[in-house]
Coordinates of C-alpha atoms in Angstrom, one line a residue:
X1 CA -81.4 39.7 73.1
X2 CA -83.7 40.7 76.2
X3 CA -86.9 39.8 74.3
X4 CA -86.8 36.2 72.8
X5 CA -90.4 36.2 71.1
X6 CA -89.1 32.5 69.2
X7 CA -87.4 30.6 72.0
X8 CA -88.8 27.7 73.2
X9 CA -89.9 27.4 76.9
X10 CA -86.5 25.9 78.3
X11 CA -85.0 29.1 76.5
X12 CA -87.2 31.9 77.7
X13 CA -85.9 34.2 80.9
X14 CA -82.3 33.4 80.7
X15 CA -80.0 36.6 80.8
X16 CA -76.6 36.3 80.8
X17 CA -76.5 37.9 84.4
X18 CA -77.6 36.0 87.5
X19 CA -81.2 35.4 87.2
X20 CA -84.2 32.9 86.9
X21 CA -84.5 30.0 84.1
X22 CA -87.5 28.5 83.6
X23 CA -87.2 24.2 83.3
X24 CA -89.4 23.0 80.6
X25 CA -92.7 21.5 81.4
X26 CA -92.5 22.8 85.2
X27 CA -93.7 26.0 87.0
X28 CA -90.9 25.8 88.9
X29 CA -88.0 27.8 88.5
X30 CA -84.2 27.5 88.8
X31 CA -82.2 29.9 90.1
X32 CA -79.3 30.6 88.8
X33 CA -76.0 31.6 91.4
X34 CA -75.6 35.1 91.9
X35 CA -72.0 34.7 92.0
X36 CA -70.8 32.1 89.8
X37 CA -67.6 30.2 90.2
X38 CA -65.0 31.1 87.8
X39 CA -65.1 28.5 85.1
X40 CA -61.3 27.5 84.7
X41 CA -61.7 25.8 81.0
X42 CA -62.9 29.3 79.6
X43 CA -60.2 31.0 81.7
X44 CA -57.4 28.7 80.5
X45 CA -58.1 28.5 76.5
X46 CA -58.4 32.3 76.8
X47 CA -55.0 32.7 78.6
X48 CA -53.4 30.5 75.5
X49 CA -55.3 32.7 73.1
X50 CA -54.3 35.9 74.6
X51 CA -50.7 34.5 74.6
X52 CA -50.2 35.8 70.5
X53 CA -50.2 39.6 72.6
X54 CA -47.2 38.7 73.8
X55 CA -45.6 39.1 70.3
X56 CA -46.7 43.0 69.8
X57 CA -45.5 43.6 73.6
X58 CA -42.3 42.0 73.1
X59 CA -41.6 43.9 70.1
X60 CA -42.6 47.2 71.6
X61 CA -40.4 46.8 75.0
X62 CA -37.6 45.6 72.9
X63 CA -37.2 48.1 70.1
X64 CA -37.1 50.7 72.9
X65 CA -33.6 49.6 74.0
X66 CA -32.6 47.7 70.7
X67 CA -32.6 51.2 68.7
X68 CA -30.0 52.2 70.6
X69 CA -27.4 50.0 69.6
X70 CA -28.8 49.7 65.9
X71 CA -28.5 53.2 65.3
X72 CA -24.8 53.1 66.7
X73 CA -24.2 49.6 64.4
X74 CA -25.7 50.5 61.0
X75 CA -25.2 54.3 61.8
X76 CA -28.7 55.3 60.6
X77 CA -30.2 58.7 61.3
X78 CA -33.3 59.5 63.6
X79 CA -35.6 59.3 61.3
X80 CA -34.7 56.4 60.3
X81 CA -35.4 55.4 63.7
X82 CA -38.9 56.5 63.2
X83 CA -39.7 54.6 60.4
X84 CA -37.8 51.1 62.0
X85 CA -40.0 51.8 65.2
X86 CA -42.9 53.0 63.9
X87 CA -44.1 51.1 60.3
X88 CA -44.8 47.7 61.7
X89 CA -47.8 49.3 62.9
X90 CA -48.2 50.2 59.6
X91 CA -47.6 47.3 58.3
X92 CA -49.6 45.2 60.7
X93 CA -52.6 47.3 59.2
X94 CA -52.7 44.4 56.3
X95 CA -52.6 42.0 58.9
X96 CA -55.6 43.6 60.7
X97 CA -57.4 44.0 57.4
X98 CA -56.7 40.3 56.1
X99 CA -57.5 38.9 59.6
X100 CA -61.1 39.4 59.6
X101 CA -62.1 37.3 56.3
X102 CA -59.3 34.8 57.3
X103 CA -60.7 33.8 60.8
X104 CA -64.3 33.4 59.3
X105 CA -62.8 31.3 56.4
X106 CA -60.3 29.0 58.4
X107 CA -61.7 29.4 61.9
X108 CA -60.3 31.9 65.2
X109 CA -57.6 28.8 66.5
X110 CA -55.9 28.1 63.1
X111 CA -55.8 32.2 62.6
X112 CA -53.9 32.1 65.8
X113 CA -51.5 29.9 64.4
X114 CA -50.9 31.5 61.2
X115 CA -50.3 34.8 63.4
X116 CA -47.5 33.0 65.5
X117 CA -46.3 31.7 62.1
X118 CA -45.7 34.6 60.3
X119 CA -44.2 36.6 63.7
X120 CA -42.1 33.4 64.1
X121 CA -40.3 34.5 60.2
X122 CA -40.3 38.0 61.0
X123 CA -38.3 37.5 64.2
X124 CA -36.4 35.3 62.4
X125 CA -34.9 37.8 59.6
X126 CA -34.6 40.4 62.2
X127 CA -32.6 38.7 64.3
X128 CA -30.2 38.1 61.4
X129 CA -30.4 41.3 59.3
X130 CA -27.0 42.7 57.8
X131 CA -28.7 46.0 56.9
X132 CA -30.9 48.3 57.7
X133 CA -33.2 47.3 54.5
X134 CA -33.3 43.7 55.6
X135 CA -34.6 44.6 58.5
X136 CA -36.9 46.7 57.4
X137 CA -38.1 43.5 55.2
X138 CA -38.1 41.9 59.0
X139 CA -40.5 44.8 60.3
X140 CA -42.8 44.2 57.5
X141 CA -43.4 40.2 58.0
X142 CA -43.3 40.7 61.9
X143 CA -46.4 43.5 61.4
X144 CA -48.3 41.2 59.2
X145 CA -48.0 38.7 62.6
X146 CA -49.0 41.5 64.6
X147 CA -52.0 42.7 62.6
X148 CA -53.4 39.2 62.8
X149 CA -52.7 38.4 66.6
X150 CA -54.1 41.6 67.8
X151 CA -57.4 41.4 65.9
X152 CA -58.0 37.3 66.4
X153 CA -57.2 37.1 70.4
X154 CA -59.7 39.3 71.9
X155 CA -62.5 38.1 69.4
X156 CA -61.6 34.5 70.7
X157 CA -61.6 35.3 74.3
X158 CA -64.9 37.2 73.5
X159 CA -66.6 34.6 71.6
X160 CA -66.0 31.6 74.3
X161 CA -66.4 33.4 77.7
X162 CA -69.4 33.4 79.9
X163 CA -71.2 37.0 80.0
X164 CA -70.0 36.9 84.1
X165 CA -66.5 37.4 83.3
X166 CA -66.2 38.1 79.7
X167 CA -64.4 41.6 80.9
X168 CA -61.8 39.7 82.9
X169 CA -61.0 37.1 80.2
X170 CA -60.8 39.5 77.4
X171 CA -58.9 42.1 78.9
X172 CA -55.9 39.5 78.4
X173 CA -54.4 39.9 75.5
X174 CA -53.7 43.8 77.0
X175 CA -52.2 42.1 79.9
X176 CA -50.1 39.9 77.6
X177 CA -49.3 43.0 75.5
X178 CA -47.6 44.4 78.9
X179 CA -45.7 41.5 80.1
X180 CA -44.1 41.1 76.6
X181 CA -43.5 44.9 76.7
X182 CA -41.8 43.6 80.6
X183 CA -40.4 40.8 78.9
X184 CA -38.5 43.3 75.9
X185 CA -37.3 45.6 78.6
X186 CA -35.6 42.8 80.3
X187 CA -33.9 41.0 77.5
X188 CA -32.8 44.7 76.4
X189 CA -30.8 44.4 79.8
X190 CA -30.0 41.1 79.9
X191 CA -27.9 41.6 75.9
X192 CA -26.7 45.4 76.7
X193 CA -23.3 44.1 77.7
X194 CA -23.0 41.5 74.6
X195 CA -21.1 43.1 71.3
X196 CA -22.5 45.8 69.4
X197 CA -23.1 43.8 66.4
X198 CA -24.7 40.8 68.6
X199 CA -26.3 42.2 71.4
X200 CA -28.8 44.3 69.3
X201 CA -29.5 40.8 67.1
X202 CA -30.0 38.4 70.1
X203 CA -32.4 40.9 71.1
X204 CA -34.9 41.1 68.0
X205 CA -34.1 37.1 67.4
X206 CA -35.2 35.9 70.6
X207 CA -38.5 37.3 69.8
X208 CA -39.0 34.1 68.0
X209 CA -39.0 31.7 70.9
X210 CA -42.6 32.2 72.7
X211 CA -44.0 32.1 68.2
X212 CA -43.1 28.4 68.9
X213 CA -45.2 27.3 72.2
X214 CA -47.9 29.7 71.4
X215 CA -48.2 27.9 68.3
X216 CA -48.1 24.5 69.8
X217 CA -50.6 25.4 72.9
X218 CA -53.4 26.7 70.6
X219 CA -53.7 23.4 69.4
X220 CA -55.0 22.6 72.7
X221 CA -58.0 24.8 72.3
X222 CA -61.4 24.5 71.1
X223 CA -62.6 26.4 68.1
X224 CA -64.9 29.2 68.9
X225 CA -68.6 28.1 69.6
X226 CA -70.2 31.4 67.3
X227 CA -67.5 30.2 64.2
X228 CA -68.7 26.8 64.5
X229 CA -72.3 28.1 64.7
X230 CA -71.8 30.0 61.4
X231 CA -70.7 26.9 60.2
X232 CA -73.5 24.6 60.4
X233 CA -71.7 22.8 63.5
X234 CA -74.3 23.1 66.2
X235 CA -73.2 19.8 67.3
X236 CA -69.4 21.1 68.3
X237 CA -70.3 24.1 69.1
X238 CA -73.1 22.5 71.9
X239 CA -70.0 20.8 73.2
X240 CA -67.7 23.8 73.3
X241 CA -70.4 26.0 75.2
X242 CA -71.2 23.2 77.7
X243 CA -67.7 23.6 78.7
X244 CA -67.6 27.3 78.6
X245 CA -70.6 28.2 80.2
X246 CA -71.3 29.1 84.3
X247 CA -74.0 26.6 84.0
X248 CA -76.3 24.2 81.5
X249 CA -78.7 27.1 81.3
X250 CA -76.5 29.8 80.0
X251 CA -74.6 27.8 77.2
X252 CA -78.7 26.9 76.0
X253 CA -79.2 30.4 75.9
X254 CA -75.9 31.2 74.8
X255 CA -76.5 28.8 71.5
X256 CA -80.0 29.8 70.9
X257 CA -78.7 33.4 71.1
X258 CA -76.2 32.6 68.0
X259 CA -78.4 30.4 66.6
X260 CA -81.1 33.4 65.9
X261 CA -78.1 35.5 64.7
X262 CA -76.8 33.3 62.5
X263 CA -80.5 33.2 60.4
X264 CA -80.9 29.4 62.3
X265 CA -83.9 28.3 63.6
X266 CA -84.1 28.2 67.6
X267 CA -85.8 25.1 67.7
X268 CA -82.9 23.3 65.4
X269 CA -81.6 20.6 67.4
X270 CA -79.2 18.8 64.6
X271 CA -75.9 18.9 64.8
X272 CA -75.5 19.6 61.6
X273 CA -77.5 22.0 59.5
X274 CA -77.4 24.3 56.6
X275 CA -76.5 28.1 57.2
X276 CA -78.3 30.8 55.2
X277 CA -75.1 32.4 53.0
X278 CA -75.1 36.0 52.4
X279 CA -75.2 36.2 48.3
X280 CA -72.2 38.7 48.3
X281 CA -70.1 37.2 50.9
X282 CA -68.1 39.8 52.8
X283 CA -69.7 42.7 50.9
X284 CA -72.6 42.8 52.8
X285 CA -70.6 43.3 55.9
X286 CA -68.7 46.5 54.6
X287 CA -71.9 48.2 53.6
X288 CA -73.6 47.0 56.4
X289 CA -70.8 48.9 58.5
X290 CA -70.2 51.8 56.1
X291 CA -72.7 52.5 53.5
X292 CA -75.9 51.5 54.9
X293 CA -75.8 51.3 58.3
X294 CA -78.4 51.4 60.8
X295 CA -78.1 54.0 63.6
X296 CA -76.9 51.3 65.9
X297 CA -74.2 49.9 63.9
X298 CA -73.1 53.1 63.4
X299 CA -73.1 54.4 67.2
X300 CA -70.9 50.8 67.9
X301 CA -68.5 51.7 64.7
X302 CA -67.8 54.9 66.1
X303 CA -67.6 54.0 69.8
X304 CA -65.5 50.9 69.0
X305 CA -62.9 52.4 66.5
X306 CA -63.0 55.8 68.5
X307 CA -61.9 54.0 71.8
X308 CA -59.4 52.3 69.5
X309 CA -58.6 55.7 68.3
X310 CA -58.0 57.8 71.3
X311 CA -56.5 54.7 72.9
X312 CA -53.1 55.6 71.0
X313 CA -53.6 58.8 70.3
X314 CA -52.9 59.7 74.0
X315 CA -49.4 59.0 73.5
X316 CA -49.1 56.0 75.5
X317 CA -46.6 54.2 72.7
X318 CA -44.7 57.2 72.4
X319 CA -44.1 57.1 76.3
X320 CA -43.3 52.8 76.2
X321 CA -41.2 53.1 73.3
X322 CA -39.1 56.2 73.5
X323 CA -38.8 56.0 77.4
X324 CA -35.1 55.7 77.3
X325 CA -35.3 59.3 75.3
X326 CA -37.3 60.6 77.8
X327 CA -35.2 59.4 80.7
X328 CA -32.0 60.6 78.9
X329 CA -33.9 64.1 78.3
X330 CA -34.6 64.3 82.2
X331 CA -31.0 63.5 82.7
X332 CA -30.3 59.8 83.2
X333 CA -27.5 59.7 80.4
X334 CA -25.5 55.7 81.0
X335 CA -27.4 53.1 79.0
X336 CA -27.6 50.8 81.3
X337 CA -29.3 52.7 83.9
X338 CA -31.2 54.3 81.1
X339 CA -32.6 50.5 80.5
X340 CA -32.6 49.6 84.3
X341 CA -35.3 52.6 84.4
X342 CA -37.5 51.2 81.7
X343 CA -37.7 48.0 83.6
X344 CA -39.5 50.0 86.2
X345 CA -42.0 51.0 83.2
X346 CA -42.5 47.2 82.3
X347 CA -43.6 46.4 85.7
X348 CA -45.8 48.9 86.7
X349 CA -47.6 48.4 83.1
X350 CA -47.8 45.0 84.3
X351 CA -49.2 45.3 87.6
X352 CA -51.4 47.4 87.2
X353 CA -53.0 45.6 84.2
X354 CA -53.5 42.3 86.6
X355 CA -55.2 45.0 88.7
X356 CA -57.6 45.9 86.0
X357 CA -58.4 42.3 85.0
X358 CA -60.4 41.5 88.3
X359 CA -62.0 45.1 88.6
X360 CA -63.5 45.1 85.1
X361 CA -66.3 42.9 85.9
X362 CA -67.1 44.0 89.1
X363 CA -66.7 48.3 88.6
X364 CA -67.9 47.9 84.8
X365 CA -66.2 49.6 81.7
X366 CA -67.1 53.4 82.0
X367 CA -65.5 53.6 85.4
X368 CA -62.5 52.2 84.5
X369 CA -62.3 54.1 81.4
X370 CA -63.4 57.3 82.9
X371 CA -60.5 57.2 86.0
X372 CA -57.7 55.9 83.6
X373 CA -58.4 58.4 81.0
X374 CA -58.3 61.2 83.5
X375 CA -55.3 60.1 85.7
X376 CA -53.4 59.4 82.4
X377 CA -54.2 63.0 81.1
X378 CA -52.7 64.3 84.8
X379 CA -50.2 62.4 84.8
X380 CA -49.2 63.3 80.8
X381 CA -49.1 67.2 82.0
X382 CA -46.8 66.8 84.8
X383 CA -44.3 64.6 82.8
X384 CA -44.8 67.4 80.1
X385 CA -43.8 70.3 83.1
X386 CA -41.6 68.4 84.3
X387 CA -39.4 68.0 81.1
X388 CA -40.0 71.9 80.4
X389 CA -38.6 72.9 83.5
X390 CA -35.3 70.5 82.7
X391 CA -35.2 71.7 79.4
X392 CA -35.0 75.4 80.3
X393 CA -32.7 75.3 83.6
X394 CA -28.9 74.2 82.3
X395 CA -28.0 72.7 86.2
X396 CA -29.8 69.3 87.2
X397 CA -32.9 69.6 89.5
X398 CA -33.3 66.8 91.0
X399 CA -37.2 67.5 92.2
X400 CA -37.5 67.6 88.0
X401 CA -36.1 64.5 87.1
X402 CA -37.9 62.9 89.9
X403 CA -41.4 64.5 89.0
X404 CA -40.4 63.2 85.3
X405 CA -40.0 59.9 86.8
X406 CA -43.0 59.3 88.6
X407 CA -45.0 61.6 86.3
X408 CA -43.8 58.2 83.6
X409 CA -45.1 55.6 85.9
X410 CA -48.2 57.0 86.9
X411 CA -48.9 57.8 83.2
X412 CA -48.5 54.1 82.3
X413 CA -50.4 52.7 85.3
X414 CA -53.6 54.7 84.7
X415 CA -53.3 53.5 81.2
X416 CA -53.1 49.8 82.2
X417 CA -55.9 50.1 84.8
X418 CA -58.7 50.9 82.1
X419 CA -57.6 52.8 78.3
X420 CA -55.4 50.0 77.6
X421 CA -57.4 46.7 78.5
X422 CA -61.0 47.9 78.1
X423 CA -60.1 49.0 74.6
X424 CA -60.2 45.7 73.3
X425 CA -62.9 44.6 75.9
X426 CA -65.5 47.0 74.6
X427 CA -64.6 47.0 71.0
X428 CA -64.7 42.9 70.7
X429 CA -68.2 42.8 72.4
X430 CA -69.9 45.4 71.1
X431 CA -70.4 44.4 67.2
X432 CA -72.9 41.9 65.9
X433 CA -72.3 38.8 65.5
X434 CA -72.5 39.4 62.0
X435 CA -69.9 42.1 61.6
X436 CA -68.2 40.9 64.7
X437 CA -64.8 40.1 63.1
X438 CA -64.7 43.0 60.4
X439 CA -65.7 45.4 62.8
X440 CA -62.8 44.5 65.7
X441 CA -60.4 44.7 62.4
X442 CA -60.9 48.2 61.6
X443 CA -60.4 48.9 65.4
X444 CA -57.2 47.3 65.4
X445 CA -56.3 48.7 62.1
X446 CA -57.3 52.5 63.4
X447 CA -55.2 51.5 66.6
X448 CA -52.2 50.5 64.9
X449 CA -52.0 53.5 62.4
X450 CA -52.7 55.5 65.0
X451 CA -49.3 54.0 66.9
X452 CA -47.6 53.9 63.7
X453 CA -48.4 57.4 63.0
X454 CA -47.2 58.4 66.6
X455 CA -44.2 56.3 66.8
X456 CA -42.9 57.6 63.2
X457 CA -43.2 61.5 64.1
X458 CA -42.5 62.0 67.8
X459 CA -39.1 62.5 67.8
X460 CA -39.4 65.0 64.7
X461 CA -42.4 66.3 67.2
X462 CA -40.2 66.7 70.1
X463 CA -37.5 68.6 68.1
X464 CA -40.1 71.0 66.6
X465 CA -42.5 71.7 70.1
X466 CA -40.0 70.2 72.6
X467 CA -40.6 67.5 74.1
X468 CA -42.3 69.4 77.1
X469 CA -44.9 70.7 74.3
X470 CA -45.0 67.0 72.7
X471 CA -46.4 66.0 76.8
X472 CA -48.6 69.0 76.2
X473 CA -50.2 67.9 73.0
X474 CA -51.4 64.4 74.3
X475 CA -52.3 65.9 77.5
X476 CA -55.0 67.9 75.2
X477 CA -55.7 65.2 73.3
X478 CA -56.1 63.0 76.9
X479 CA -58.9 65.9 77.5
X480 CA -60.4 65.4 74.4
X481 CA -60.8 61.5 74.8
X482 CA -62.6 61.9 78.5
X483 CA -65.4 63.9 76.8
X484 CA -65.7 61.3 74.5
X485 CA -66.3 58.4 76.2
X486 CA -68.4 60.4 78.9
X487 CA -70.8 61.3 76.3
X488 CA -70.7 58.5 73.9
X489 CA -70.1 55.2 75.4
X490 CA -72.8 53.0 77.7
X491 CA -71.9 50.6 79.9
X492 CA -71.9 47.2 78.6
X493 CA -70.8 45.1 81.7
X494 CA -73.1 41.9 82.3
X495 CA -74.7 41.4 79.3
X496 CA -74.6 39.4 76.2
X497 CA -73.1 39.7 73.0
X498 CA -76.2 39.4 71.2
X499 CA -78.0 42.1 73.8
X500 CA -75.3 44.7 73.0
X501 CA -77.4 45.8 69.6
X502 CA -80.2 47.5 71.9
X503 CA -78.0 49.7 74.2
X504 CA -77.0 51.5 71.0
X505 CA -78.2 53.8 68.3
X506 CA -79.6 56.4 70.5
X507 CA -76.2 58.1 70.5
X508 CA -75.8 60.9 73.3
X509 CA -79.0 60.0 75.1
X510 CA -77.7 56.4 75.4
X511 CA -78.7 56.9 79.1
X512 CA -82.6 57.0 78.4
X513 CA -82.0 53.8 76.5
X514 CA -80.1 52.2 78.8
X515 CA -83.0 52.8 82.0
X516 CA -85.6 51.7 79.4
X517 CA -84.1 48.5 78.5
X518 CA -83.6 48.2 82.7
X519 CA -87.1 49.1 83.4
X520 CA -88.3 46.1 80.6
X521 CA -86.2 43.8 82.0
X522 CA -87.0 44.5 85.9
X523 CA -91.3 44.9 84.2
X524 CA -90.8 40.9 82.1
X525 CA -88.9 39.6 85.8
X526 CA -92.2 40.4 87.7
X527 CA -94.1 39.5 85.2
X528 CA -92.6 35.9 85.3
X529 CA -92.3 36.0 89.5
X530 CA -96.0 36.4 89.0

């Protein structure tokens, strides 16, 4: 918080931006680096945490070129298709939903674990599925995986990094997402030439292989610092934040900033202590977020499961998943060139992603969001002209297919440069400590019904509105999104997790707020240089 009316002298003046500290028992004052080095502990554990996104990225880059040889093998119909493509976001919905209760009961590293386990077996039975129903039962234990690893791995890499590059390390699972998406594209490649019956199985099967080091290199990690607070471990979580933090300063203010959360005592120096329990458990968390919530909490519900919301309901899986449809509708009709072209998909989503890791602490969130948002929705009406004027001329334009083409790439690389990384940024960082872990839950679980929903109807959609009119649709929906996070969403960059309560609740006139809270902070700075 920016006012710390309980915090012992060491304690008081510390932000979690470059600023002043004041040293017990001295009227001096230490100044803290403006630009702090990048501390390589916190970037490495949240790299191996992170590494769980792989899973949902592999699966999506490889189903789009998998389906192709499935529905030729077990001669299934399209919307069939849908529902193999599309329900393990569905499914990952009880994932999501179990997640949140599971990481505060067994801690965020062994959830990560338990994540790779359960993708590990749904790989597993995919890769060796007879029929269509066993590998639907495949889908359905893979989700469950998925559900878990997209909620836990942006919490984690929230919870342990320092407020100077908490954007950068917890935009990485999205990165991860995309180079397992890369990753899918490839191996759909690298099997097209194998037999039907095989090529399609090595594909899903192999999907086990990163379950098994991911598993093996989260044991490596720490266990997050806030878990441990909530679990009378100040002692650990001293230790974990000491090696987490820019400096000595920031983790003290970084512990006595959980501490007061977590109903402990500032002044508490044991390593050991007893944490006040909420009678009802995880109760008071749901109502907290849905039946009694304060006009805060419900500003940060609705700005961290709309961004969640609109994240996917642009159409962005739709574009990833089906691109071999939409290169095939633009005219590219040999599979393998089909493939070759979603390659070029993979990589753009890839680079552009690394791109968006080192701007997001430097430009902040609303930028980002603002220019990926409104590039994407260009970039979604071009594809959608461009697939119109193919789909009513009968001779090949070349101009067309090469609009449909870059219109694709573009589309993918504004959504990799802000919707797709700062969606989990924002929505891990903005929620209480408190409801931190339910409340990134229900965004995941909006997101992936959102996907399912999408992936499950866009071919019927396409058939019914054309696929031109499908482009259409999410470019309208593209517009919709802009307003909304224009209006609706502040700018969180720099600050602390436990500050984030105070920039909301004021809803649309969030930008009064946000000079206020400036104007206190610049008002207790002089106040102290005095």
């Amino acid at each position: 918080m920016s006012d710390h009316p309980k915090l012992p002298p060491e304690f008081r003046d510390v932000t979690g931006e470059p600023g002043k500290v004041n040293k017990p028992d001295s009227s001096s004052t230490l100044v803290l680096p403006k630009n702090p080095k990048r501390n390589k502990y916190a970037l490495a554990i949240s790299i191996l945490a992170s590494m769980t996104s792989v899973l949902l990225g592999y699966d999506t880059g490889v189903m789009s070129g998998a389906t192709i040889y499935i529905k030729r093998d077990l001669k299934i119909s399209d919307v069939q298709i849908e529902l193999l493509v599309g329900t393990i976001n569905i499914y990952s919905l009880v994932g999501a939903a179990m997640a949140g209760r599971t990481s505060d009961w067994i801690g965020r590293r062994y959830t990560i674990i338990f994540a790779s386990a359960i993708f590990f077996a749904g790989a597993i039975i995919m890769g060796v599925a007879t029929n269509y129903a066993f590998l639907m039962v495949g889908r359905f234990v893979a989700g469950i995986g998925v559900g878990y690893a997209l909620m836990i791995a942006p919490v984690y890499a929230a919870e342990v990094a320092p407020a100077s590059c908490r954007g950068f390390l917890t935009s990485f699972p999205e990165v991860f997402i995309n180079f397992g998406v890369l990753l899918g594209y490839i191996s759909n490649l690298a099997f097209s030439k194998c037999s039907l019956t095989l090529g399609w199985r090595l594909m899903l099967g192999v999907g086990a292989v990163p379950s098994i080091f991911l598993a093996i290199g989260v044991l490596a990690m720490p266990e997050s610092p806030r878990w441990l607070v909530l679990q009378g471990r100040l002692g650990d979580a001293r230790k974990v934040l000491d090696r987490t933090s820019d400096s000595p300063e920031e983790a003290q203010l970084r512990l006595a900033d959980i501490k007061e959360a977590a109903g402990i005592p500032i002044t508490c120096t044991d390593d050991i202590v007893s944490v006040p329990k909420r009678e009802s458990g995880g109760h008071d968390v749901w109502k907290d977020l849905f039946l009694h919530p304060t006009p805060a909490v419900l500003h940060i519900l609705i700005a961290g499961v709309g961004i969640h919301l609109f994240q996917q309901a642009s159409g962005i899986d739709a574009v990833v998943m089906y691109s071999p449809r939409i290169y095939e509708k633009a005219g590219i009709k040999d599979d393998f060139h089909k493939l070759l072209a979603t390659i070029a998909v993979g990589v753009s989503k890839t680079l552009f992603i690394l791109i968006a890791t080192f701007l997001v602490d430097r430009l902040g969130r609303r930028l980002l969001l603002l220019t990926s948002c409104g590039g994407m929705t260009i970039s979604l009406f071009c594809l959608g002209t461009g697939l119109t004027i193919i789909d009513r001329n009968k001779e090949k334009l070349t101009w067309a297919v090469a609009l449909c083409i870059i219109s694709t790439l573009s589309c993918v690389a504004f959504f990799s440069i802000g919707m797709g990384p700062i969606a989990w940024v924002y929505s891990s960082e903005i929620f209480p400590l408190r409801l931190r872990a339910q409340g990134c839950s229900m965004g995941v679980a909006v997101n992936r019904f959102t996907s399912g929903v999408l992936l499950m109807t866009f071919i019927s959609l396409y058939e019914a509105i054309t696929i031109g009119g499908a482009f259409f649709l999410f470019t309208a929906i593209g517009a919709v999104a802009w307003t909304f996070f224009f209006t609706l969403l502040p700018e969180t960059k720099g600050r602390t997790l436990e500050e984030m309560e105070e920039l909301f609740g004021t809803f649309f006139r969030w930008r009064s707020t946000s000079r206020e809270l400036k104007r206190k902070k610049m008002g207790e700075s002089k106040v102290d240089d005095a």
